[in-house]
Short mmCIF file of C-alpha atoms and ligand atoms in Angstrom, two decimals:
data_model
loop_
_atom_site.label_atom_id
_atom_site.label_comp_id
_atom_site.label_asym_id
_atom_site.label_seq_id
_atom_site.Cartn_x
_atom_site.Cartn_y
_atom_site.Cartn_z
CA UNK A 403 -8.16 176.03 -79.39
CA UNK A 404 -5.14 175.49 -77.22
CA UNK A 405 -3.65 172.42 -75.66
CA UNK A 406 -1.73 172.46 -72.43
CA UNK A 407 0.82 170.03 -71.16
CA UNK A 408 -1.65 168.15 -69.01
CA UNK A 409 -4.07 167.62 -71.85
CA UNK A 410 -1.20 166.65 -74.00
CA UNK A 411 0.00 164.05 -71.54
CA UNK A 412 -3.44 162.52 -71.59
CA UNK A 413 -3.51 162.23 -75.33
CA UNK A 414 0.15 162.21 -76.23
CA UNK A 415 1.05 159.84 -78.98
CA UNK A 416 4.30 158.51 -80.27
CA UNK A 417 3.09 159.23 -83.75
CA UNK A 418 4.38 162.79 -83.67
CA UNK A 419 0.78 163.85 -83.09
CA UNK A 420 -0.33 161.74 -85.99
CA UNK A 421 -3.06 160.15 -83.93
CA UNK A 422 -4.37 163.39 -82.41
CA UNK A 423 -7.37 165.10 -83.95
CA UNK A 424 -6.24 166.94 -87.09
CA UNK A 425 -7.04 170.37 -85.65
CA UNK A 426 -4.74 169.78 -82.71
CA UNK A 427 -1.76 168.64 -84.71
CA UNK A 428 -0.67 172.05 -85.89
CA UNK A 429 -1.11 173.64 -82.48
CA UNK A 430 1.75 171.85 -80.81
CA UNK A 431 5.01 172.48 -82.53
CA UNK A 432 7.61 169.77 -82.21
CA UNK A 433 9.95 172.30 -80.60
CA UNK A 434 7.37 172.99 -77.92
CA UNK A 435 7.00 169.35 -77.11
CA UNK A 436 10.78 169.05 -76.90
CA UNK A 437 10.73 171.59 -74.08
CA UNK A 438 8.66 169.16 -72.01
CA UNK A 439 11.56 166.74 -71.76
CA UNK A 440 12.56 167.96 -68.31
CA UNK A 441 12.18 164.89 -66.09
CA UNK A 442 15.61 163.78 -64.85
CA UNK A 443 16.42 160.36 -66.26
CA UNK A 444 16.01 157.71 -63.55
CA UNK A 445 18.99 155.39 -63.14
CA UNK A 446 18.28 152.00 -61.58
CA UNK A 447 20.40 151.17 -58.53
CA UNK A 448 23.48 149.11 -59.25
CA UNK A 449 23.42 145.80 -57.39
CA UNK A 450 26.61 143.74 -57.16
CA UNK A 451 25.35 141.13 -54.71
CA UNK A 452 27.09 139.82 -51.62
CA UNK A 453 29.92 137.31 -51.62
CA UNK A 454 28.81 134.33 -49.54
CA UNK A 455 30.90 131.14 -49.53
CA UNK A 456 32.58 132.18 -52.74
CA UNK A 457 29.33 132.82 -54.60
CA UNK A 458 27.89 136.18 -55.54
CA UNK A 459 24.40 136.17 -54.08
CA UNK A 460 21.45 138.36 -54.98
CA UNK A 461 18.11 138.48 -53.18
CA UNK A 462 15.38 139.59 -55.53
CA UNK A 463 11.67 140.08 -54.87
CA UNK A 464 8.94 140.40 -57.46
CA UNK A 465 6.63 142.93 -55.89
CA UNK A 466 3.79 145.39 -56.42
CA UNK A 467 4.49 149.08 -56.39
CA UNK A 468 3.17 152.47 -57.37
CA UNK A 469 5.00 154.65 -59.88
CA UNK A 470 4.70 158.28 -60.80
CA UNK A 471 5.21 158.45 -64.56
CA UNK A 472 2.70 161.17 -65.37
CA UNK A 473 3.34 163.67 -62.60
CA UNK A 474 -0.17 163.97 -61.27
CA UNK A 475 -1.63 160.46 -61.26
CA UNK A 476 -0.18 157.35 -59.62
CA UNK A 477 0.30 154.21 -61.72
CA UNK A 478 0.11 150.74 -60.17
CA UNK A 479 3.13 148.78 -61.38
CA UNK A 480 5.31 145.79 -60.52
CA UNK A 481 9.06 145.65 -60.10
CA UNK A 482 12.00 143.71 -58.77
CA UNK A 483 13.10 145.14 -55.40
CA UNK A 484 11.49 148.33 -56.71
CA UNK A 485 8.22 149.86 -57.80
CA UNK A 486 8.99 149.43 -61.48
CA UNK A 487 11.78 147.49 -63.24
CA UNK A 488 14.68 146.15 -61.21
CA UNK A 489 18.27 146.96 -60.28
CA UNK A 490 21.17 146.71 -62.72
CA UNK A 491 22.80 143.45 -61.66
CA UNK A 492 26.56 143.49 -62.15
CA UNK A 493 28.68 140.33 -62.16
CA UNK A 494 32.17 139.29 -63.32
CA UNK A 495 33.13 136.60 -65.79
CA UNK A 496 34.01 133.50 -63.77
CA UNK A 497 31.67 134.34 -60.88
CA UNK A 498 29.48 131.69 -59.34
CA UNK A 499 26.18 133.48 -58.96
CA UNK A 500 23.14 132.66 -56.90
CA UNK A 501 19.82 134.41 -57.25
CA UNK A 502 17.11 133.91 -54.64
CA UNK A 503 13.94 135.14 -56.32
CA UNK A 504 10.86 135.55 -54.12
CA UNK A 505 7.48 136.03 -55.73
CA UNK A 506 5.46 138.52 -53.67
CA UNK A 507 2.81 138.84 -56.38
CA UNK A 508 -0.58 137.17 -56.25
CA UNK A 509 0.03 135.32 -59.51
CA UNK A 510 2.74 132.90 -60.64
CA UNK A 511 5.74 134.32 -62.44
CA UNK A 512 9.28 133.51 -63.55
CA UNK A 513 12.56 135.37 -63.93
CA UNK A 514 14.51 134.58 -67.09
CA UNK A 515 18.18 135.46 -67.65
CA UNK A 516 18.10 136.68 -71.24
CA UNK A 517 21.31 136.05 -73.18
CA UNK A 518 22.98 133.77 -70.63
CA UNK A 519 24.64 130.42 -71.27
CA UNK A 520 23.40 128.40 -68.29
CA UNK A 521 21.73 125.12 -67.30
CA UNK A 522 18.17 124.93 -68.65
CA UNK A 523 16.70 124.40 -65.17
CA UNK A 524 18.30 127.71 -64.08
CA UNK A 525 17.03 129.64 -67.12
CA UNK A 526 13.86 131.02 -65.55
CA UNK A 527 11.73 130.11 -68.55
CA UNK A 528 8.14 128.85 -68.55
CA UNK A 529 9.18 125.64 -66.74
CA UNK A 530 10.64 127.39 -63.69
CA UNK A 531 7.42 128.85 -62.33
CA UNK A 532 7.60 130.62 -58.97
CA UNK A 533 4.27 130.29 -57.18
CA UNK A 534 3.04 133.26 -55.12
CA UNK A 535 4.88 133.41 -51.82
CA UNK A 536 7.59 131.00 -52.96
CA UNK A 537 11.33 131.52 -53.51
CA UNK A 538 13.25 130.08 -56.45
CA UNK A 539 17.03 129.63 -56.42
CA UNK A 540 18.95 129.97 -59.63
CA UNK A 541 22.67 129.19 -59.48
CA UNK A 542 25.21 129.02 -62.26
CA UNK A 543 28.66 130.12 -63.38
CA UNK A 544 29.16 133.24 -65.49
CA UNK A 545 31.07 131.92 -68.51
CA UNK A 546 30.63 134.76 -70.95
CA UNK A 547 32.79 137.81 -71.45
CA UNK A 548 31.72 141.41 -70.99
CA UNK A 549 28.23 142.16 -72.26
CA UNK A 550 24.90 143.76 -71.46
CA UNK A 551 22.17 141.19 -70.81
CA UNK A 552 18.81 141.54 -69.15
CA UNK A 553 16.28 139.65 -67.10
CA UNK A 554 12.51 139.54 -67.29
CA UNK A 555 9.38 137.51 -66.64
CA UNK A 556 8.91 134.55 -69.00
CA UNK A 557 5.59 133.32 -67.59
CA UNK A 558 3.71 131.12 -70.06
CA UNK A 559 0.93 133.21 -71.70
CA UNK A 560 1.63 136.07 -69.25
CA UNK A 561 5.05 137.36 -70.30
CA UNK A 562 3.59 140.33 -72.18
CA UNK A 563 1.54 141.73 -69.34
CA UNK A 564 4.12 141.00 -66.63
CA UNK A 565 6.95 142.70 -68.49
CA UNK A 566 4.65 145.56 -69.46
CA UNK A 567 3.86 146.24 -65.82
CA UNK A 568 7.56 146.26 -64.94
CA UNK A 569 9.17 142.85 -64.50
CA UNK A 570 12.48 143.50 -66.24
CA UNK A 571 15.99 144.76 -65.50
CA UNK A 572 19.53 144.89 -66.84
CA UNK A 573 22.32 142.41 -66.19
CA UNK A 574 25.93 143.47 -66.82
CA UNK A 575 28.84 141.09 -67.15
CA UNK A 576 32.36 142.52 -66.82
CA UNK A 577 35.64 140.85 -67.74
CA UNK A 578 39.37 141.60 -67.54
CA UNK A 579 39.90 142.23 -71.26
CA UNK A 580 37.22 144.90 -71.47
CA UNK A 581 38.59 146.66 -68.39
CA UNK A 582 41.86 147.23 -70.22
CA UNK A 583 40.14 149.01 -73.09
CA UNK A 584 39.64 152.25 -71.23
CA UNK A 585 36.00 152.48 -72.26
CA UNK A 586 33.69 154.75 -70.27
CA UNK A 587 32.66 152.41 -67.47
CA UNK A 588 31.68 154.46 -64.44
CA UNK A 589 28.08 153.56 -63.77
CA UNK A 590 25.75 156.58 -63.75
CA UNK A 591 28.64 158.90 -64.65
CA UNK A 592 29.72 157.99 -68.18
CA UNK A 593 28.25 154.48 -68.46
CA UNK A 594 24.48 154.90 -68.65
CA UNK A 595 21.73 152.32 -69.06
CA UNK A 596 18.77 153.20 -71.27
CA UNK A 597 15.79 150.85 -71.08
CA UNK A 598 13.42 151.94 -73.84
CA UNK A 599 9.75 151.14 -73.32
CA UNK A 600 6.53 152.50 -74.75
CA UNK A 601 3.45 152.46 -72.56
CA UNK A 602 -0.24 153.42 -72.77
CA UNK A 603 -2.16 154.94 -69.92
CA UNK A 604 -5.80 155.13 -68.96
CA UNK A 605 -7.25 158.45 -67.77
CA UNK A 606 -6.81 157.42 -64.14
CA UNK A 607 -3.08 156.90 -64.67
CA UNK A 608 -3.19 153.09 -64.74
CA UNK A 609 -1.38 151.23 -67.48
CA UNK A 610 -3.53 150.15 -70.40
CA UNK A 611 -2.56 146.75 -71.76
CA UNK A 612 -3.57 144.92 -74.96
CA UNK A 613 -7.24 145.74 -75.03
CA UNK A 614 -7.72 145.45 -78.78
CA UNK A 615 -7.28 142.88 -81.50
CA UNK A 616 -4.74 145.26 -83.04
CA UNK A 617 -2.66 145.21 -79.84
CA UNK A 618 -2.60 141.43 -79.81
CA UNK A 619 -1.91 141.06 -83.50
CA UNK A 620 0.75 143.72 -84.00
CA UNK A 621 2.02 143.49 -80.44
CA UNK A 622 1.33 146.02 -77.71
CA UNK A 623 2.57 149.49 -78.59
CA UNK A 624 2.20 152.38 -76.20
CA UNK A 625 1.84 156.09 -76.82
CA UNK A 626 4.20 157.39 -74.17
CA UNK A 627 7.92 156.77 -74.18
CA UNK A 628 9.59 155.70 -70.94
CA UNK A 629 13.36 155.54 -70.53
CA UNK A 630 14.31 153.64 -67.35
CA UNK A 631 10.73 154.33 -66.29
CA UNK A 632 10.99 158.10 -66.89
CA UNK A 633 8.52 159.79 -69.23
CA UNK A 634 9.79 162.89 -71.08
CA UNK A 635 13.27 162.06 -69.86
CA UNK A 636 16.20 164.47 -69.77
CA UNK A 637 19.70 163.10 -69.41
CA UNK A 638 22.34 165.41 -67.98
CA UNK A 639 25.69 164.35 -69.39
CA UNK A 640 28.65 164.51 -67.03
CA UNK A 641 31.35 163.50 -69.47
CA UNK A 642 31.78 164.43 -73.07
CA UNK A 643 32.27 160.83 -74.09
CA UNK A 644 29.28 158.88 -72.80
CA UNK A 645 28.51 155.21 -73.18
CA UNK A 646 24.86 154.26 -73.50
CA UNK A 647 23.87 150.64 -72.99
CA UNK A 648 20.52 150.56 -74.74
CA UNK A 649 17.94 147.82 -74.28
CA UNK A 650 14.79 147.68 -76.32
CA UNK A 651 12.64 146.57 -73.40
CA UNK A 652 9.40 147.24 -75.26
CA UNK A 653 6.84 144.54 -75.86
CA UNK A 654 6.60 145.11 -79.60
CA UNK A 655 7.91 148.44 -80.86
CA UNK A 656 10.97 148.53 -83.12
CA UNK A 657 13.10 151.67 -82.78
CA UNK A 658 15.27 153.31 -85.38
CA UNK A 659 17.43 155.43 -83.10
CA UNK A 660 19.19 158.61 -84.13
CA UNK A 661 20.11 161.97 -82.69
CA UNK A 662 18.10 164.86 -84.07
CA UNK A 663 21.18 166.40 -85.68
CA UNK A 664 22.05 163.01 -87.18
CA UNK A 665 25.43 163.08 -85.51
CA UNK A 666 27.76 160.17 -85.80
CA UNK A 667 28.08 157.80 -82.85
CA UNK A 668 30.14 154.68 -82.31
CA UNK A 669 28.50 151.33 -81.81
CA UNK A 670 30.79 149.21 -79.63
CA UNK A 671 28.67 146.18 -78.74
CA UNK A 672 25.84 143.93 -79.85
CA UNK A 673 23.63 141.72 -77.64
CA UNK A 674 26.41 139.32 -76.69
CA UNK A 675 29.35 141.65 -76.18
CA UNK A 676 31.89 143.97 -77.72
CA UNK A 677 32.56 144.25 -81.44
CA UNK A 678 36.02 143.88 -82.95
CA UNK A 679 36.10 147.58 -83.76
CA UNK A 680 33.73 150.45 -83.09
CA UNK A 681 31.33 151.00 -85.98
CA UNK A 682 30.42 154.53 -87.01
CA UNK A 683 26.65 154.93 -87.18
CA UNK A 684 24.10 157.68 -87.60
CA UNK A 685 21.09 155.51 -86.82
CA UNK A 686 20.48 152.06 -85.46
CA UNK A 687 17.48 149.74 -85.63
CA UNK A 688 16.76 148.01 -82.33
CA UNK A 689 13.97 145.44 -82.06
CA UNK A 690 12.44 144.09 -78.84
CA UNK A 691 14.99 142.15 -76.77
CA UNK A 692 18.04 143.52 -78.62
CA UNK A 693 20.78 145.58 -76.97
CA UNK A 694 23.46 147.87 -78.34
CA UNK A 695 26.18 149.81 -76.64
CA UNK A 696 27.18 153.12 -78.17
CA UNK A 697 29.63 155.93 -77.46
CA UNK A 698 28.34 159.43 -78.05
CA UNK A 699 30.31 162.66 -77.87
CA UNK A 700 28.61 165.70 -76.36
CA UNK A 701 30.15 169.13 -76.87
CA UNK A 702 30.19 171.39 -73.80
CA UNK A 703 26.87 173.20 -73.38
CA UNK A 704 24.94 171.54 -76.15
CA UNK A 705 21.55 169.89 -76.07
CA UNK A 706 20.36 167.22 -78.48
CA UNK A 707 17.33 164.92 -78.71
CA UNK A 708 17.58 161.17 -79.07
CA UNK A 709 14.65 160.17 -81.24
CA UNK A 710 13.01 157.52 -83.35
CA UNK A 711 12.97 158.01 -87.07
CA UNK A 712 10.66 156.03 -89.33
CA UNK A 713 11.98 152.65 -90.32
CA UNK A 714 13.23 152.37 -93.87
CA UNK A 715 10.66 150.97 -96.26
CA UNK A 716 11.75 147.56 -97.36
CA UNK A 717 11.47 146.45 -100.92
CA UNK A 718 9.48 143.26 -101.48
CA UNK A 719 6.58 142.20 -99.39
CA UNK A 720 4.62 142.15 -102.61
CA UNK A 721 0.96 142.98 -103.04
CA UNK A 722 -2.08 141.44 -101.47
CA UNK A 723 -2.36 141.17 -97.72
CA UNK A 724 1.40 141.32 -97.24
CA UNK A 725 1.73 144.57 -99.15
CA UNK A 726 -1.32 146.08 -97.56
CA UNK A 727 -0.16 145.33 -94.05
CA UNK A 728 3.39 146.49 -94.52
CA UNK A 729 2.04 149.64 -96.15
CA UNK A 730 -0.21 150.31 -93.19
CA UNK A 731 2.61 149.78 -90.75
CA UNK A 732 4.90 152.13 -92.65
CA UNK A 733 2.17 154.79 -92.76
CA UNK A 734 1.78 154.58 -88.98
CA UNK A 735 5.48 154.95 -88.32
CA UNK A 736 6.27 158.59 -87.54
CA UNK A 737 9.26 160.21 -85.88
CA UNK A 738 9.02 160.89 -82.15
CA UNK A 739 11.38 162.15 -79.44
CA UNK A 740 12.71 159.72 -76.83
CA UNK A 741 15.11 161.55 -74.52
CA UNK A 742 16.79 164.93 -74.35
CA UNK A 743 20.55 164.91 -73.74
CA UNK A 744 21.94 168.08 -72.15
CA UNK A 745 25.64 168.73 -71.81
CA UNK A 746 25.50 171.99 -69.86
CA UNK A 747 27.81 170.50 -67.19
CA UNK A 748 30.32 169.15 -69.67
CA UNK A 749 33.39 171.35 -69.70
CA UNK A 750 35.87 169.71 -72.03
CA UNK A 751 35.75 167.76 -75.25
CA UNK A 752 36.30 164.03 -75.43
CA UNK A 753 39.94 162.99 -75.48
CA UNK A 754 40.03 159.37 -76.40
CA UNK A 755 38.22 157.07 -78.76
CA UNK A 756 38.86 153.36 -78.88
CA UNK A 757 39.89 151.90 -82.19
CA UNK A 758 40.20 148.21 -81.36
CA UNK A 759 37.93 146.30 -79.03
CA UNK A 760 37.59 142.53 -78.58
CA UNK A 761 37.40 139.97 -81.32
CA UNK A 762 33.98 138.34 -80.87
CA UNK A 763 33.73 134.58 -81.09
CA UNK A 764 32.89 133.14 -84.48
CA UNK A 765 32.51 129.79 -86.21
CA UNK A 766 33.33 128.81 -89.76
CA UNK A 767 30.39 127.80 -91.89
CA UNK A 768 31.96 124.41 -92.64
CA UNK A 769 32.17 123.62 -88.92
CA UNK A 770 28.38 123.39 -88.74
CA UNK A 771 27.12 119.82 -88.63
CA UNK A 772 23.53 120.53 -89.62
CA UNK A 773 21.03 123.18 -90.60
CA UNK A 774 17.67 123.55 -88.91
CA UNK A 775 14.93 125.55 -90.54
CA UNK A 776 12.33 127.64 -88.74
CA UNK A 777 9.50 129.42 -90.45
CA UNK A 778 7.68 132.23 -88.68
CA UNK A 779 4.05 132.64 -89.62
CA UNK A 780 0.88 134.29 -88.48
CA UNK A 781 -1.89 132.04 -89.73
CA UNK A 782 -2.64 134.03 -92.85
CA UNK A 783 -5.18 133.12 -95.46
CA UNK A 784 -7.90 132.10 -93.09
CA UNK A 785 -10.17 135.04 -93.81
CA UNK A 786 -10.33 138.41 -95.48
CA UNK A 787 -10.32 141.08 -92.81
CA UNK A 788 -7.55 142.02 -90.43
CA UNK A 789 -9.61 140.90 -87.46
CA UNK A 790 -10.77 137.74 -89.14
CA UNK A 791 -7.68 136.57 -90.85
CA UNK A 792 -4.77 137.04 -88.50
CA UNK A 793 -3.95 136.36 -84.95
CA UNK A 794 -6.82 133.95 -84.52
CA UNK A 795 -6.46 133.83 -80.78
CA UNK A 796 -3.63 131.53 -79.85
CA UNK A 797 -3.69 129.39 -82.95
CA UNK A 798 -2.44 131.84 -85.56
CA UNK A 799 1.06 132.57 -84.34
CA UNK A 800 3.35 129.68 -85.05
CA UNK A 801 6.82 128.43 -85.90
CA UNK A 802 6.96 125.74 -88.58
CA UNK A 803 3.18 125.70 -88.50
CA UNK A 804 3.08 124.73 -84.84
CA UNK A 805 1.91 126.83 -81.96
CA UNK A 806 3.87 126.50 -78.69
CA UNK A 807 3.07 123.35 -76.70
CA UNK A 808 4.84 123.16 -73.37
CA UNK A 809 4.74 119.35 -73.58
CA UNK A 810 6.35 119.14 -77.02
CA UNK A 811 10.11 119.28 -77.70
CA UNK A 812 10.72 120.74 -81.14
CA UNK A 813 14.46 120.12 -81.47
CA UNK A 814 17.16 118.02 -79.84
CA UNK A 815 20.66 119.40 -80.16
CA UNK A 816 23.73 117.29 -79.29
CA UNK A 817 25.96 119.05 -76.76
CA UNK A 818 28.87 120.83 -78.39
CA UNK A 819 27.46 120.82 -81.90
CA UNK A 820 27.81 123.82 -84.14
CA UNK A 821 24.59 124.37 -86.05
CA UNK A 822 23.14 126.71 -88.63
CA UNK A 823 19.63 127.89 -87.90
CA UNK A 824 17.81 129.34 -90.87
CA UNK A 825 14.91 131.59 -89.90
CA UNK A 826 12.38 132.49 -92.61
CA UNK A 827 9.58 134.95 -92.14
CA UNK A 828 6.56 134.33 -94.37
CA UNK A 829 4.32 136.58 -92.30
CA UNK A 830 3.51 140.19 -93.22
CA UNK A 831 5.44 141.77 -90.36
CA UNK A 832 8.95 141.67 -88.88
CA UNK A 833 9.67 139.40 -85.90
CA UNK A 834 12.68 139.54 -83.54
CA UNK A 835 13.76 135.90 -83.14
CA UNK A 836 15.44 135.00 -79.84
CA UNK A 837 17.23 131.79 -78.83
CA UNK A 838 17.93 130.93 -75.20
CA UNK A 839 21.28 129.60 -73.92
CA UNK A 840 23.42 130.65 -76.89
CA UNK A 841 24.98 133.66 -78.52
CA UNK A 842 25.01 133.33 -82.31
CA UNK A 843 26.58 135.08 -85.27
CA UNK A 844 24.52 136.18 -88.27
CA UNK A 845 25.93 134.57 -91.42
CA UNK A 846 23.64 136.24 -93.91
CA UNK A 847 20.40 138.05 -94.54
CA UNK A 848 18.83 136.93 -97.80
CA UNK A 849 22.22 135.79 -99.05
CA UNK A 850 24.06 138.99 -98.09
CA UNK A 851 26.45 139.27 -95.17
CA UNK A 852 25.15 141.36 -92.26
CA UNK A 853 26.23 144.97 -91.89
CA UNK A 854 29.20 145.85 -89.66
CA UNK A 855 26.87 146.72 -86.78
CA UNK A 856 25.52 143.16 -86.69
CA UNK A 857 28.87 141.41 -86.94
CA UNK A 858 29.06 140.49 -83.31
CA UNK A 859 27.51 138.02 -80.91
CA UNK A 860 23.74 138.16 -80.76
CA UNK A 861 20.86 136.32 -79.18
CA UNK A 862 18.02 138.18 -80.86
CA UNK A 863 17.77 138.95 -84.57
CA UNK A 864 15.13 140.94 -86.42
CA UNK A 865 13.79 138.90 -89.32
CA UNK A 866 11.90 141.14 -91.71
CA UNK A 867 8.81 140.12 -93.61
CA UNK A 868 9.77 137.89 -96.52
CA UNK A 869 13.36 137.60 -95.31
CA UNK A 870 15.53 134.55 -94.63
CA UNK A 871 18.32 134.92 -92.06
CA UNK A 872 20.99 132.30 -91.38
CA UNK A 873 22.64 132.05 -87.97
CA UNK A 874 25.54 129.97 -86.67
CA UNK A 875 26.04 128.96 -83.05
CA UNK A 876 27.43 126.35 -80.71
CA UNK A 877 25.50 124.69 -77.88
CA UNK A 878 28.03 124.44 -75.07
CA UNK A 879 28.50 123.49 -71.44
CA UNK A 880 25.07 122.25 -70.42
CA UNK A 881 23.00 119.25 -71.47
CA UNK A 882 19.72 118.13 -69.98
CA UNK A 883 17.39 115.87 -71.94
CA UNK A 884 14.44 116.78 -69.75
CA UNK A 885 14.65 120.55 -69.35
CA UNK A 886 14.09 122.59 -72.51
CA UNK A 887 15.24 126.02 -73.58
CA UNK A 888 12.97 128.30 -75.60
CA UNK A 889 13.25 129.92 -79.00
CA UNK A 890 10.62 132.50 -79.82
CA UNK A 891 9.53 135.79 -81.25
CA UNK A 892 10.40 138.58 -78.80
CA UNK A 893 7.24 140.52 -79.60
CA UNK A 894 5.79 139.43 -76.30
CA UNK A 895 2.18 139.21 -77.47
CA UNK A 896 3.32 136.90 -80.28
CA UNK A 897 5.31 134.77 -77.86
CA UNK A 898 2.31 134.56 -75.52
CA UNK A 899 0.08 133.63 -78.46
CA UNK A 900 2.26 130.70 -79.47
CA UNK A 901 5.17 131.93 -81.61
CA UNK A 902 7.57 129.91 -79.48
CA UNK A 903 9.14 126.45 -79.45
CA UNK A 904 11.38 124.34 -77.24
CA UNK A 905 14.71 122.60 -77.69
CA UNK A 906 16.80 120.41 -75.45
CA UNK A 907 20.58 120.01 -75.48
CA UNK A 908 21.47 116.34 -75.09
CA UNK A 909 24.77 114.69 -74.25
CU1 CU B 2038 6.46 138.14 -83.72
#
């Protein structure tokens, strides 16, 4: 029995062949599969807008397209000014920006600016619906310093499927301080975006989305890795010292990124911007919605795979349903390759490494005026079986026992207040918790300070099963008693199923 590349593409799994028939597993050596990573990594176009009356203006269209992920079968997709995904939008701190977003789809959608401090009515959340054929204007000032943000659909109950089909893109903010750091910053040369997404395909090449109870409960996980929309991607390094801005743009999959030789790399940024100093890492966990920026050194001529390695098993979780589920998830988590990095064009070794970056904003614990508590749960204990007991349609996923209600405001925050938000996870799986409008700092995870790689500004934090994470943040610049911001799980199927709430900032 042999398996060729075409057959493999039809049945390829991210489980390192774990989900293929047992007889097939041994026939495809990992090294052989590595050799299939030959598709040049796509780089989205860089879009800096046009200066009109002092504002930086972008015209964006949500549109249908056809993509060629698999080589021999077209895939219907959606994108922003493109067939799939959208351009990298690049703005400067202090800019007045204006986005004119036209919906050319046949269903309503939204475009949310993830990670931005902005007026709630400009946020592009579930309240700023763009009807088919209509154009929505979003205007605001860029107040934050240099960071890597992103934008994506936030359509109520439809975020998962719309992002899955391609409604997402990156959003860079530059500032003066970061320009003086001499970091690699030439887009597509030594400053490279990596949007990580896992997708499933039907035989005809179309995307397969959330067709099972498992997909809806655990979140939609695909069997083929896309990087910037490229399957089996190969990145050709041009400079020895390369900066990757990595977005976990997946609906549900959590990555534990490493290079196959476990080389050291430098993490320089979290979701909300640069760290105080680069942090030496050999692997990094990135959950849906999170971003990191890293510097990697490639020696002339070498080739190395960026891959996922199984997530560390966490102590706790206990027995019963919790233990059973976390055990099942761990058993399903296998290593798999993500992208080959080739340095055949690199001729000289890296010269410079930054030692100091930018001190990220922080708040003292005693500055906080109140603590709010949020408990993430999945409606456990309502039955015995996996299908029976969890998910439960839209009712099972909740925060503080309440499923999202677009008419209900869950929290009112006075403008300017510094608050501690304590997020507890009493469900059997990890959830990435995201808050709109703010960048926060993590104070502690289960009473322990976060690791060096998490000691920066963030807007999304992975809260593991059984864990309690405390965050501190300040709600600045914009108050509107009528227009809410969202907080939610960034596993998009969980968000769509109700693991989301709303807060307003009031003056
Ligand atoms: Cu979740």
